[in-house]
Coordinates of C-alpha atoms and ligand atoms in Angstrom, one line a residue:
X1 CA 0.0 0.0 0.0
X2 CA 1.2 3.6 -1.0
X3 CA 1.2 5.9 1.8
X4 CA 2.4 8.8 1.6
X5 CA 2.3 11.6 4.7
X6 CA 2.9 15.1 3.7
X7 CA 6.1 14.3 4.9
X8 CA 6.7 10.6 4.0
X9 CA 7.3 8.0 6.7
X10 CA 11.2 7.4 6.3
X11 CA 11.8 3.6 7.0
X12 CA 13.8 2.8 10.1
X13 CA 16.5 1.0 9.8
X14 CA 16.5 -1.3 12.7
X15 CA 12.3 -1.7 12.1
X16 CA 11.6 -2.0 8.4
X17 CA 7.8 -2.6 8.5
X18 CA 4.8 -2.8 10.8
X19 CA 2.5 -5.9 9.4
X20 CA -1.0 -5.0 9.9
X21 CA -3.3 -7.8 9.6
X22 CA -7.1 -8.8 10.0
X23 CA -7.8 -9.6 13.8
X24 CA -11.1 -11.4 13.2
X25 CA -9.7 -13.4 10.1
X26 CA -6.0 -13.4 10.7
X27 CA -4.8 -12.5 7.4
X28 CA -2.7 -9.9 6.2
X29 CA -3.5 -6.5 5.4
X30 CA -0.6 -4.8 4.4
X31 CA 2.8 -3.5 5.7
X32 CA 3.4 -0.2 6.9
X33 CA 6.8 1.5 7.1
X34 CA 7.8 3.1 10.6
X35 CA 8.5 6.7 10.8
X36 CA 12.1 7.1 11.9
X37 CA 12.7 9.7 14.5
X38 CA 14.4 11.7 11.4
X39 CA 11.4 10.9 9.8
X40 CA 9.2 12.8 12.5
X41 CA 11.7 15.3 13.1
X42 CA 10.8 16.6 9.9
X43 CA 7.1 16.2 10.1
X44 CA 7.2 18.6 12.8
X45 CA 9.4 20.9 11.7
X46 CA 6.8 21.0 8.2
X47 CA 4.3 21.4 10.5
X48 CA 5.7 24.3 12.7
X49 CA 6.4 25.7 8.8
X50 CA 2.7 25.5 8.1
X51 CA 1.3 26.2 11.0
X52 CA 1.1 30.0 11.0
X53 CA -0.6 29.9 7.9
X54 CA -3.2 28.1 9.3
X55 CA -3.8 29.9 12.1
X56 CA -4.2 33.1 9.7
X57 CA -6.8 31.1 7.2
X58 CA -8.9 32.5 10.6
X59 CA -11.7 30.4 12.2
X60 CA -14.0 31.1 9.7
X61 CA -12.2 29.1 6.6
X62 CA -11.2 26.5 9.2
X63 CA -14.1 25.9 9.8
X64 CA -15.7 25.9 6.0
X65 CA -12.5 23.0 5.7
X66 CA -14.5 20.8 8.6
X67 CA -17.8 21.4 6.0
X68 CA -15.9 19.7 3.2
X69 CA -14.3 17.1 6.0
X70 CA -17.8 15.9 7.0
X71 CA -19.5 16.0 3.7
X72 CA -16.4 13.6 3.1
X73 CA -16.9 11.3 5.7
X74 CA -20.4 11.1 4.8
X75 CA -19.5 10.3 1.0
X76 CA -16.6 8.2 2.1
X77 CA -18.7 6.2 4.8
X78 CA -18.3 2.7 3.9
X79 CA -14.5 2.7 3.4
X80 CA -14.3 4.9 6.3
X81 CA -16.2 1.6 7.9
X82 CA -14.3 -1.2 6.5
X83 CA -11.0 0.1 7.3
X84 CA -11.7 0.5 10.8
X85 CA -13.5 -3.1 11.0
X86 CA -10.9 -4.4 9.2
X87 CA -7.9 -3.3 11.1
X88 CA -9.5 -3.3 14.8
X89 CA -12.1 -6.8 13.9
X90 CA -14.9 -4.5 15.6
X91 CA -18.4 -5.2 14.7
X92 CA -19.4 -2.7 12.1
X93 CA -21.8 -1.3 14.3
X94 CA -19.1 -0.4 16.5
X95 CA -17.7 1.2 13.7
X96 CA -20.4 3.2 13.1
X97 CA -20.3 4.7 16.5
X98 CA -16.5 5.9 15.6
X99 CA -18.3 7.7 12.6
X100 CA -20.8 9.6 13.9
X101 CA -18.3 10.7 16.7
X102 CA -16.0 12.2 13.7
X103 CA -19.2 13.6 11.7
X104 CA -20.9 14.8 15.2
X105 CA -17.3 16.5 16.0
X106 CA -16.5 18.4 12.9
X107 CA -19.8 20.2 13.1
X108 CA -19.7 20.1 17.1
X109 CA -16.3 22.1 17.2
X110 CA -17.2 24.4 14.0
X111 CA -19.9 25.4 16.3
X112 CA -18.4 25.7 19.7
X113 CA -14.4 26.6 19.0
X114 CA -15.0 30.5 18.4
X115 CA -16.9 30.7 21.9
X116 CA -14.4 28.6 24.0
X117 CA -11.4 30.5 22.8
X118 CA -13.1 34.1 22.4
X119 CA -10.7 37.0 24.2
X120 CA -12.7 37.4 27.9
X121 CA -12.4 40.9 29.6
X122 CA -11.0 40.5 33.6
X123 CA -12.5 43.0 36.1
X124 CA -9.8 43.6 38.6
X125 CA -10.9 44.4 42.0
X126 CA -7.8 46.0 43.2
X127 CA -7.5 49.9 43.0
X128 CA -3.8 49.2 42.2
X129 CA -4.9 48.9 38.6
X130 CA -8.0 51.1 38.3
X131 CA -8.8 52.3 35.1
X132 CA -6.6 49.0 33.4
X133 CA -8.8 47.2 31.1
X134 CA -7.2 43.9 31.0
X135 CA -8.5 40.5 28.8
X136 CA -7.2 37.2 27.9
X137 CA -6.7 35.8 24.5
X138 CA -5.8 32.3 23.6
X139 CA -3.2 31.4 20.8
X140 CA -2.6 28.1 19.2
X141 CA 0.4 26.0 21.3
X142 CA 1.5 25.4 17.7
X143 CA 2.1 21.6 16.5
X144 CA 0.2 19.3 18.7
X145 CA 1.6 15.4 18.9
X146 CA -1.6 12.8 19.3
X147 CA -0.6 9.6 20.4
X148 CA -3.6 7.4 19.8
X149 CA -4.4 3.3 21.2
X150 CA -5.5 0.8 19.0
X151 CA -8.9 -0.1 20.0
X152 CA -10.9 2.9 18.7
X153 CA -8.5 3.6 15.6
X154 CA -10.6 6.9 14.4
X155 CA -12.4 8.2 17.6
X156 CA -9.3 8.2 19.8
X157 CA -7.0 9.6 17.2
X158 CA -7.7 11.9 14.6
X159 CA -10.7 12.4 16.8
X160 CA -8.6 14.6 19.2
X161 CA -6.8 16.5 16.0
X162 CA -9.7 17.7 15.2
X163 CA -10.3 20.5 18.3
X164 CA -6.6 20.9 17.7
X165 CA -6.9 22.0 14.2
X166 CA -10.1 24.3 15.5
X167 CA -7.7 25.7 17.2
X168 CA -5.4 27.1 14.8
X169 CA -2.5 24.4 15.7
X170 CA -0.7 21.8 13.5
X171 CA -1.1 18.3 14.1
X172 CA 1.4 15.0 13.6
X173 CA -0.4 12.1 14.5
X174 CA 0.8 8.7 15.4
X175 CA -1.6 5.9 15.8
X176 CA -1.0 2.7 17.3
X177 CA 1.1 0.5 15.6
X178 CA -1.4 -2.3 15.7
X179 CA -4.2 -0.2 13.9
X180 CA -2.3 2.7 11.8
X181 CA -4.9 2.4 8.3
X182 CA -8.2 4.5 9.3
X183 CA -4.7 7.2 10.3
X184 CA -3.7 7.2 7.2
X185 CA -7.0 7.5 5.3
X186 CA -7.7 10.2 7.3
X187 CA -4.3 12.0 5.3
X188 CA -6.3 11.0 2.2
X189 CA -9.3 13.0 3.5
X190 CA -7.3 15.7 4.4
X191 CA -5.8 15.9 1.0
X192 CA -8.6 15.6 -0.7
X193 CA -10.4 18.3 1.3
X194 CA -8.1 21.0 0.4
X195 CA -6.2 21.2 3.9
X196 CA -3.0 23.2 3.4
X197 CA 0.1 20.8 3.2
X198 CA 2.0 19.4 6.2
X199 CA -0.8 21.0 8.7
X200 CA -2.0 17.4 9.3
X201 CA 0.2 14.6 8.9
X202 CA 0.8 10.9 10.3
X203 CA 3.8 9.3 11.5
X204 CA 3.4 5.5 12.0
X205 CA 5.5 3.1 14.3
X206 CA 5.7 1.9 17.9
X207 CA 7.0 3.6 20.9
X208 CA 10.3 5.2 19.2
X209 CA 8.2 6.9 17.1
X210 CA 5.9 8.0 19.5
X211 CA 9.0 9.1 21.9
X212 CA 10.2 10.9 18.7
X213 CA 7.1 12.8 18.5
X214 CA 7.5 14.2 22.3
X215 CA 10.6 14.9 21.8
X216 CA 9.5 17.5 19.1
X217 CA 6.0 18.4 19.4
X218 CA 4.0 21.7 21.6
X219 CA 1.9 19.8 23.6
X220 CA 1.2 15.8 23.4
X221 CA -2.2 14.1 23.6
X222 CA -2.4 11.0 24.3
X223 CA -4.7 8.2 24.8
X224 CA -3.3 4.6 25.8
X225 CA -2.2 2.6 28.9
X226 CA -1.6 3.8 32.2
X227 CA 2.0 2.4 32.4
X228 CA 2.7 4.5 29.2
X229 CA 0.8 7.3 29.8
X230 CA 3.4 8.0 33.1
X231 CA 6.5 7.5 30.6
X232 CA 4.7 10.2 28.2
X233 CA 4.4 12.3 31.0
X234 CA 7.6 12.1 32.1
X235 CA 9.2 12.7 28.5
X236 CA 7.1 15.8 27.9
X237 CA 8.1 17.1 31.5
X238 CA 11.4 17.2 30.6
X239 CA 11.3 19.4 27.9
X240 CA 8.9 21.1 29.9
X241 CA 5.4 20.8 27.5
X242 CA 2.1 20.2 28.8
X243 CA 0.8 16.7 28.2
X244 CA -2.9 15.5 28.3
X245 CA -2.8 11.8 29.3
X246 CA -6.4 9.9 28.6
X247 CA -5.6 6.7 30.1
X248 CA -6.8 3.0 31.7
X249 CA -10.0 2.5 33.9
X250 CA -11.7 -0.4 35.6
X251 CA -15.4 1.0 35.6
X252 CA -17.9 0.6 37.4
X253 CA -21.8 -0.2 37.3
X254 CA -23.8 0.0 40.5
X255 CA -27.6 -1.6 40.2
X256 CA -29.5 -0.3 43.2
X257 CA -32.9 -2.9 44.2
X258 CA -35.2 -0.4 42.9
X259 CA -33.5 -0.3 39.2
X260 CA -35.8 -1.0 36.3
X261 CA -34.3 -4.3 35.1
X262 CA -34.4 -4.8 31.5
X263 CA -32.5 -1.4 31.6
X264 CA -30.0 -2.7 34.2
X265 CA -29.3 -5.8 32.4
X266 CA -28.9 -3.8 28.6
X267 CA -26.8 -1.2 30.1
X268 CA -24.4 -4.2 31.9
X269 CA -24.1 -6.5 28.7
X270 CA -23.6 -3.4 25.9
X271 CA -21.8 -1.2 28.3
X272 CA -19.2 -4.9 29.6
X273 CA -19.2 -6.6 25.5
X274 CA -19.2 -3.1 23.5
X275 CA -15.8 -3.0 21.1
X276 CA -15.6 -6.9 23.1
X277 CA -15.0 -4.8 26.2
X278 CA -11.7 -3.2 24.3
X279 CA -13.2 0.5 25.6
X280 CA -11.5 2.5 28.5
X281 CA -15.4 3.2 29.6
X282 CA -16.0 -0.4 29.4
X283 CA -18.3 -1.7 32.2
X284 CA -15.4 -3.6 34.1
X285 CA -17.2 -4.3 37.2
X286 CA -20.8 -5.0 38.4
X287 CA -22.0 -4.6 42.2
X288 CA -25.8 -5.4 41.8
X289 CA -27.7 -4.7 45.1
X290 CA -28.8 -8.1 47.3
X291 CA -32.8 -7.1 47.1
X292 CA -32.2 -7.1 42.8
X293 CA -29.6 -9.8 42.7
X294 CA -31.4 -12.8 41.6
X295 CA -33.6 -11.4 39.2
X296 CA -31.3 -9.4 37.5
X297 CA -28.2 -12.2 37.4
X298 CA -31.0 -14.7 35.4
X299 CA -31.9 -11.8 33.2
X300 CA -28.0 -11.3 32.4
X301 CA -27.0 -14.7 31.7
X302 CA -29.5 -15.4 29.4
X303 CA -29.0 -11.9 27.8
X304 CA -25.5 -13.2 27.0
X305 CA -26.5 -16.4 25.8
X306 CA -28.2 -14.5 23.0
X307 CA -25.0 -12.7 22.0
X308 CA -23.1 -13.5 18.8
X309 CA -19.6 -13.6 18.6
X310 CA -17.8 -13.9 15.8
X311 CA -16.4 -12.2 12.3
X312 CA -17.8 -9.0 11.9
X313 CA -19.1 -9.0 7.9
X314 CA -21.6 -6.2 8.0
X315 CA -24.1 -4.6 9.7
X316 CA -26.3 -7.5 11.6
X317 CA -23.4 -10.2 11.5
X318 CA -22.0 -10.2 14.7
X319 CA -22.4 -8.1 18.1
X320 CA -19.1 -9.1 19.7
X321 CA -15.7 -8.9 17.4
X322 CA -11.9 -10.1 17.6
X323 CA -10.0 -9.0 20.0
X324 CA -7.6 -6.6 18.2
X325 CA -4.3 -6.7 20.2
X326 CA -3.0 -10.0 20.7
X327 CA -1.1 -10.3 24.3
X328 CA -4.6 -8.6 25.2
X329 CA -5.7 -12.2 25.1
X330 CA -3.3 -13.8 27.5
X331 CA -4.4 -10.7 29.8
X332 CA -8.0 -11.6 29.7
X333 CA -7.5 -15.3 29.9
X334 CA -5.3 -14.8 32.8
X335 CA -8.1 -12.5 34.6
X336 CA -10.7 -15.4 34.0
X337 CA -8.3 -18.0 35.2
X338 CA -7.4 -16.2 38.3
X339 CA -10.9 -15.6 39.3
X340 CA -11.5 -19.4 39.1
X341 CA -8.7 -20.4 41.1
X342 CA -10.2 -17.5 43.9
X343 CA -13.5 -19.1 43.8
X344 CA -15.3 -17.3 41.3
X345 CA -17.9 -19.5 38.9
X346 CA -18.4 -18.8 35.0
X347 CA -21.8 -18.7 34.0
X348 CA -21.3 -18.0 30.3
X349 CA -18.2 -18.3 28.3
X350 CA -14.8 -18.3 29.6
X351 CA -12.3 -19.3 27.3
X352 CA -11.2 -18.2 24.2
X353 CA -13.2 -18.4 21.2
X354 CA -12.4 -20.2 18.4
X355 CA -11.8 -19.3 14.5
X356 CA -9.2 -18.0 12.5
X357 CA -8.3 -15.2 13.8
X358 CA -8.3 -14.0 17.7
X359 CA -11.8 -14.0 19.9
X360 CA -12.4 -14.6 23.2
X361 CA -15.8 -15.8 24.5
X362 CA -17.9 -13.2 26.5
X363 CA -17.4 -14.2 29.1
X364 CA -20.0 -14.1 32.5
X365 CA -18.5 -14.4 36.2
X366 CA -19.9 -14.6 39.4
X367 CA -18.5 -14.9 43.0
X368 CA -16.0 -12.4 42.2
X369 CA -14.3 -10.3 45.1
X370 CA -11.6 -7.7 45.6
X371 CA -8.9 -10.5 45.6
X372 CA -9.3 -11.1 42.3
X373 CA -7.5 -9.7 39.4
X374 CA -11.1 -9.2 37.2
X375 CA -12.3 -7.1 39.9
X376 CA -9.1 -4.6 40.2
X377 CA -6.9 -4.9 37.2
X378 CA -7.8 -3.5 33.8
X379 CA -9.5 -6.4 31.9
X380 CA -9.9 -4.9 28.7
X381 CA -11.7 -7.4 26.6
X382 CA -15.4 -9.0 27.0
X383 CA -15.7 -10.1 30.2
X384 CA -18.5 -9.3 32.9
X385 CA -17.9 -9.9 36.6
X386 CA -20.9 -9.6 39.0
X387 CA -20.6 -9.3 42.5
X388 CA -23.7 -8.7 44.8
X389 CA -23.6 -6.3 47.8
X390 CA -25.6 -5.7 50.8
X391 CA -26.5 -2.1 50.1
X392 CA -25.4 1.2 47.8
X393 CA -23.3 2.0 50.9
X394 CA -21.1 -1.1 50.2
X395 CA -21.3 -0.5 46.7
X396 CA -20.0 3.1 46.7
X397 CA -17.5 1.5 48.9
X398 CA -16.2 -1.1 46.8
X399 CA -16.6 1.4 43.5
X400 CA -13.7 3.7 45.4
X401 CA -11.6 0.8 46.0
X402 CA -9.7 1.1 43.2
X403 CA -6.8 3.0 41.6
X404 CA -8.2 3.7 38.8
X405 CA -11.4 6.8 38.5
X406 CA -12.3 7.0 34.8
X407 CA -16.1 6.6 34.4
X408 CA -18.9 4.7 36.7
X409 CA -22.2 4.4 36.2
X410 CA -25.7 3.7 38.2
X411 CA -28.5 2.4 37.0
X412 CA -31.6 3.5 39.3
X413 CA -35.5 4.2 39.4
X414 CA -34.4 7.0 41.4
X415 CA -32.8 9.8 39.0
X416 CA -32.3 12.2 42.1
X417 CA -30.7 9.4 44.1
X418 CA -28.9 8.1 41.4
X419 CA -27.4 12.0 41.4
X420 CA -26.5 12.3 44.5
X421 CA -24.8 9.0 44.5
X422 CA -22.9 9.8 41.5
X423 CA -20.9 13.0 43.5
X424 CA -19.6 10.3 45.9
X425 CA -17.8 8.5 43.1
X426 CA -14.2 8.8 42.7
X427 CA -14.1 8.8 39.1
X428 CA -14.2 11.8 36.3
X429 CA -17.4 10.9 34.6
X430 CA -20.7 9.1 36.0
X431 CA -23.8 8.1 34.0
X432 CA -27.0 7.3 35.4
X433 CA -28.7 4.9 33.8
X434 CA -26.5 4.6 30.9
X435 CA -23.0 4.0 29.9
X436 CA -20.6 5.2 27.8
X437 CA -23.1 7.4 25.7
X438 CA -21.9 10.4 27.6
X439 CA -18.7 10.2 25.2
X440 CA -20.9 11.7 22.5
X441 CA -22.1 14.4 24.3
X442 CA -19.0 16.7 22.8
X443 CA -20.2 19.7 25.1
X444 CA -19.9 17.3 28.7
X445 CA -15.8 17.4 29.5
X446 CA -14.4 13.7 29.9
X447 CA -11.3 12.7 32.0
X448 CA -10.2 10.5 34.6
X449 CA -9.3 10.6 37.9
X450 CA -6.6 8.8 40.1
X451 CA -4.4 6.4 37.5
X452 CA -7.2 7.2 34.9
X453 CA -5.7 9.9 33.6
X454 CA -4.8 14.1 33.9
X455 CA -6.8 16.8 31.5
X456 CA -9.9 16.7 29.9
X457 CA -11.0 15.6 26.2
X458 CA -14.9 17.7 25.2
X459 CA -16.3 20.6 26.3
X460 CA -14.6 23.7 26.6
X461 CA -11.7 22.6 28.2
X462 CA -11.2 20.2 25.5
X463 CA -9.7 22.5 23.2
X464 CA -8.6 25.4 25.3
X465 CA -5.7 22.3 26.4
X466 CA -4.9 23.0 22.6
X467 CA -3.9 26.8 23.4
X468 CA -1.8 29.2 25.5
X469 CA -3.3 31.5 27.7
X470 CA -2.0 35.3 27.0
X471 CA -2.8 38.2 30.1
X472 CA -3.0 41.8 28.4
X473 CA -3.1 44.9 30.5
X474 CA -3.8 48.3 29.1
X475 CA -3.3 51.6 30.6
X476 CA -5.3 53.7 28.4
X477 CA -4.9 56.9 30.6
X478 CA -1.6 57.0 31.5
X479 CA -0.5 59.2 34.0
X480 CA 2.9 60.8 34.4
X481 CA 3.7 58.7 37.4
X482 CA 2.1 56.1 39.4
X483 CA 2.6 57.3 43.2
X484 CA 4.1 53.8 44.0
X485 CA 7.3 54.1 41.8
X486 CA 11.3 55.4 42.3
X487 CA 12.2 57.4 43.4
X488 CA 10.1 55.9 46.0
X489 CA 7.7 58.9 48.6
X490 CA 7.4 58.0 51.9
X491 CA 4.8 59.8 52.1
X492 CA 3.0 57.8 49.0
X493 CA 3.7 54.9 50.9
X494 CA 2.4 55.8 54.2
X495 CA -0.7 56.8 52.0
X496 CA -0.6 53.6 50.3
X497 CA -0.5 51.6 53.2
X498 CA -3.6 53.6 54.5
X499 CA -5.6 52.5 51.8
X500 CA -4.3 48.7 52.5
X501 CA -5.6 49.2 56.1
X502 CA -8.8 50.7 55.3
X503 CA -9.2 48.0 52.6
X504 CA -8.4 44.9 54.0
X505 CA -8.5 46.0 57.9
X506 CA -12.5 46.3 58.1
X507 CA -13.0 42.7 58.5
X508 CA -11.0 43.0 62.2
X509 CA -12.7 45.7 63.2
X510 CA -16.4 44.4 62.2
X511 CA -15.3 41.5 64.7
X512 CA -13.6 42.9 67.2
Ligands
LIG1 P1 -0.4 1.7 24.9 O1 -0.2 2.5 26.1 O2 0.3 0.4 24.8 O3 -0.2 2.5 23.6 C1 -0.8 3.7 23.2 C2 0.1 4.4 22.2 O4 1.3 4.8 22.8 C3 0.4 3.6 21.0 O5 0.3 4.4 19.9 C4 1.9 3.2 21.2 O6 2.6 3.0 20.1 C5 2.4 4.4 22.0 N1 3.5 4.2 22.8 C6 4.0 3.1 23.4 N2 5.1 3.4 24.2 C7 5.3 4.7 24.0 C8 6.3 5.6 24.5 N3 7.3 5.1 25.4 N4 6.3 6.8 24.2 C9 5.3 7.3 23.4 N5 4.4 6.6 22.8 C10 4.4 5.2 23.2 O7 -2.0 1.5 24.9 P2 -2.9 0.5 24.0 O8 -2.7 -0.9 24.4 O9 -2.6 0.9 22.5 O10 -4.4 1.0 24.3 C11 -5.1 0.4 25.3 C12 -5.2 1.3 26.5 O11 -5.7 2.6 26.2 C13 -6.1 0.8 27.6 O12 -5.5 0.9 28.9 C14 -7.3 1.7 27.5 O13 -8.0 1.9 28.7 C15 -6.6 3.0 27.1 N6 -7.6 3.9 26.5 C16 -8.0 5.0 27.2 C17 -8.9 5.9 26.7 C18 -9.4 7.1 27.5 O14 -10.0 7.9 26.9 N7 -9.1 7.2 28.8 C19 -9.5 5.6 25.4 C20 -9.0 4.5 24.7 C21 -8.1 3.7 25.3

């Protein structure tokens, strides 16, 4: 396959190729050259070229580029479809959920940019600077590095470019090495949209490249593993650039007795086998409520029963795919296997699945505790452990017990308990009753707490990351001499500190 990046990958010596192949069917794709770190030196430095022309296109033809963008994804749908299937093995449903995210965000952020990053007047209450009128403005960081994970190859990649570009920055991305195609296409769109060269452009590789990219890039986004996300953050500190770092989670679904059931049990079984459970907001834990227990655990298992596993080959074939990476099989399996030997049963599934290419069964488990690996450990693939507690106290108890705070959810008759239950969470986002569709809501800020993550994807805080914050002060009526400066007065002084008593002395004196 011919790929060509603005700036073209430059094959590494010591890695010639990154073999990207079918996780549902096994076979081959293609090969895909790594970017060298001479390779991505030079993307950014074409980027940091462009960038400044960009930012001066204004918002306005920015924005009239994300017009053309969507109106190509919508012409471009089916490729956009089958590449992400056919790299990742997700069901094409799942697929589809990547799409509308892209569609949703072009429009969402050609909307919303302009009023997140808009120049804001300060009032200053201190007669020190009477009479200053003082704003902020936010300018563009200037080439932004997004370092995306495998198991959402648009959504958690050239998704996040896209508030970036709003922005007025450059971006290089670098996708995982295991799922690099629906990257590259996205160069194809931006070519054939009429972006400006080199503003966008894709390196490809594994962790040299994406070190490579820190070492060069204004800011770094990234979205992957815990373990990694601390060595990103650690590279970027040391050339002193601000990193946001989207990163593991364990989540958690409480069902409280007085849930509405068939909810309870669709929320659990989409929001645990969803992308096979390969989702950071997977439902990784369930702690269903004794008075609901038994009603709700014989609605579950036979809602799994029903579930089809298999190859994705269009819309309606399949609801759970292949499991894309493959040492995230050994980490399942060894999740399942520890719960067993700690006592836990399997009601459904259980092993791994069988065909050419990588699956694992969904898998249902019961009996679990805190000992086990499946109930504190990312899991990361389609697996749902259930674990019944006396009462939401318990459960809010056994929800915090965890390092990780990235999403929970609660599924509830109660909406107003179900509220205040969620501000006793320790995690960034909380649903009640649902889960995971919060990640379409583009106005609602995401992040994690605790090992989860640090910064924010969404919302306004979403793309002001993307930008540097600029304080202007301006004394429009000068006057010859402020009474504070040198030569210094002690008499100004003994005035000053007058005022400073009168000021800030009243609240003594209304005590006293
Ligand atoms: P990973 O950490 O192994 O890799 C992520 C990316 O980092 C890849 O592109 C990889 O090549 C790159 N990388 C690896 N080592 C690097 C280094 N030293 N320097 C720079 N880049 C490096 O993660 P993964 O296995 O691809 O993805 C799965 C993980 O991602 C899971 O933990 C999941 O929870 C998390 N995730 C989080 C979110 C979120 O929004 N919080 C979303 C999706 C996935």
């Amino acid at each position: 396959m011919a790929i060509r990046s603005i700036t073209e990958p430059t094959l590494d010596a010591a890695v010639a190729a990154i073999a990207v192949d079918n996780p549902a069917t096994g076979a081959p794709i293609t090969d895909v050259p790594t970017t060298s770190p001479d390779g991505v030196r030079a993307a950014v430095a074409a980027a940091r070229k462009a960038q400044p022309r960009w930012q001066a296109l204004g918002f306005r033809r920015r924005r009239a580029l994300f017009h053309t963008s969507q109106q190509w994804f919508l012409d471009n749908r089916q490729r956009v479809l089958d590449s992400i299937v056919a790299e990742n093995g997700k069901a094409e449903e799942e697929a589809v959920v990547e799409f509308i995210y892209c569609v949703s965000a072009f429009s969402f952020w050609s909307r919303r940019a302009k009023g997140f990053l808009k120049d804001r007047s300060v009032r200053s209450a201190s007669p020190f600077v009477f009479g200053r009128g003082m704003h902020t403005r936010r300018a563009p960081l200037g080439v932004i590095g997004v370092i995306g994970p495998w198991n959402n190859p648009l959504i958690n990649s050239f998704g996040d470019a896209i508030p970036a570009l709003a922005a007025g920055n450059a971006v290089v991305l670098k996708p995982s090495e295991q799922t690099p195609l629906t990257a590259l296409l996205m160069l194809e769109m931006a070519r054939d949209c009429g972006y400006p060269d080199d503003v966008f452009q894709v390196v490809t590789g594994a962790a040299a490249t994406g070190e490579a990219l820190i070492d060069e890039a204004d800011f770094v986004m990234f979205t992957g593993s815990t373990r990694t996300g601390r060595r990103v953050a650690a590279r970027a500190a040391e050339r002193l650039i601000p990193s946001s770092l989207e990163l593991g989670g364990k989540d958690a679904l409480i069902v409280l007795a007085d849930a509405p059931l068939e909810r309870a049990v669709n929320v659990a079984v989409h929001g645990a086998l969803f992308n096979g459970g390969q989702t950071c907001t997977s439902v990784e834990r369930v702690y269903v409520e004794a008075g609901i227990y038994d009603r709700f655990l014989t609605a579950v298992a036979q809602r799994v029963g029903e579930i089809r596993a298999g190859v994705p080959a269009g819309l309606g074939s399949v609801d759970v795919g292949a499991m894309t990476f493959p040492p995230q099989l050994d980490i399942v399996d060894d999740h399942v296997r520890d719960a067993v030997a700690r006592g836990a049963r399997v009601l459904a599934g259980g092993k791994r699945g069988e065909g050419p290419g990588r699956f694992y069964e969904p898998t249902l488990l019961v009996d679990v505790d805190h000992s086990m690996k499946c109930m504190r450990e990312e899991t990361f693939g389609p697996t749902l452990p259930i674990m019944k507690v006396r009462d939401a106290e318990e459960a809010v108890r056994l929800v915090n017990d965890s390092e990780y705070g990235l999403q929970a959810s609660i599924i509830t008759g109660d909406a107003h308990r179900g509220r205040r239950l969620a501000a006793r969470l320790e995690a960034g986002a909380v649903t009640v009753n649902d889960a995971q569709s919060n990640y379409l809501a583009l106005g609602l800020p995401m992040g994690g707490w605790k090992n989860s993550g640090l910064g924010v994807r969404h919302g306004a805080e979403g793309i002001r990351k993307y930008t540097k914050l600029q304080s202007i002060s301006v004394n429009s009526h000068p006057t010859r001499r402020d009474p504070h400066m040198m030569p210094f007065e002690p008499s100004s002084y003994r005035l000053i500190l007058k005022l400073v008593g009168f000021l800030y002395g009243r609240y003594k004196a209304r005590r006293s």
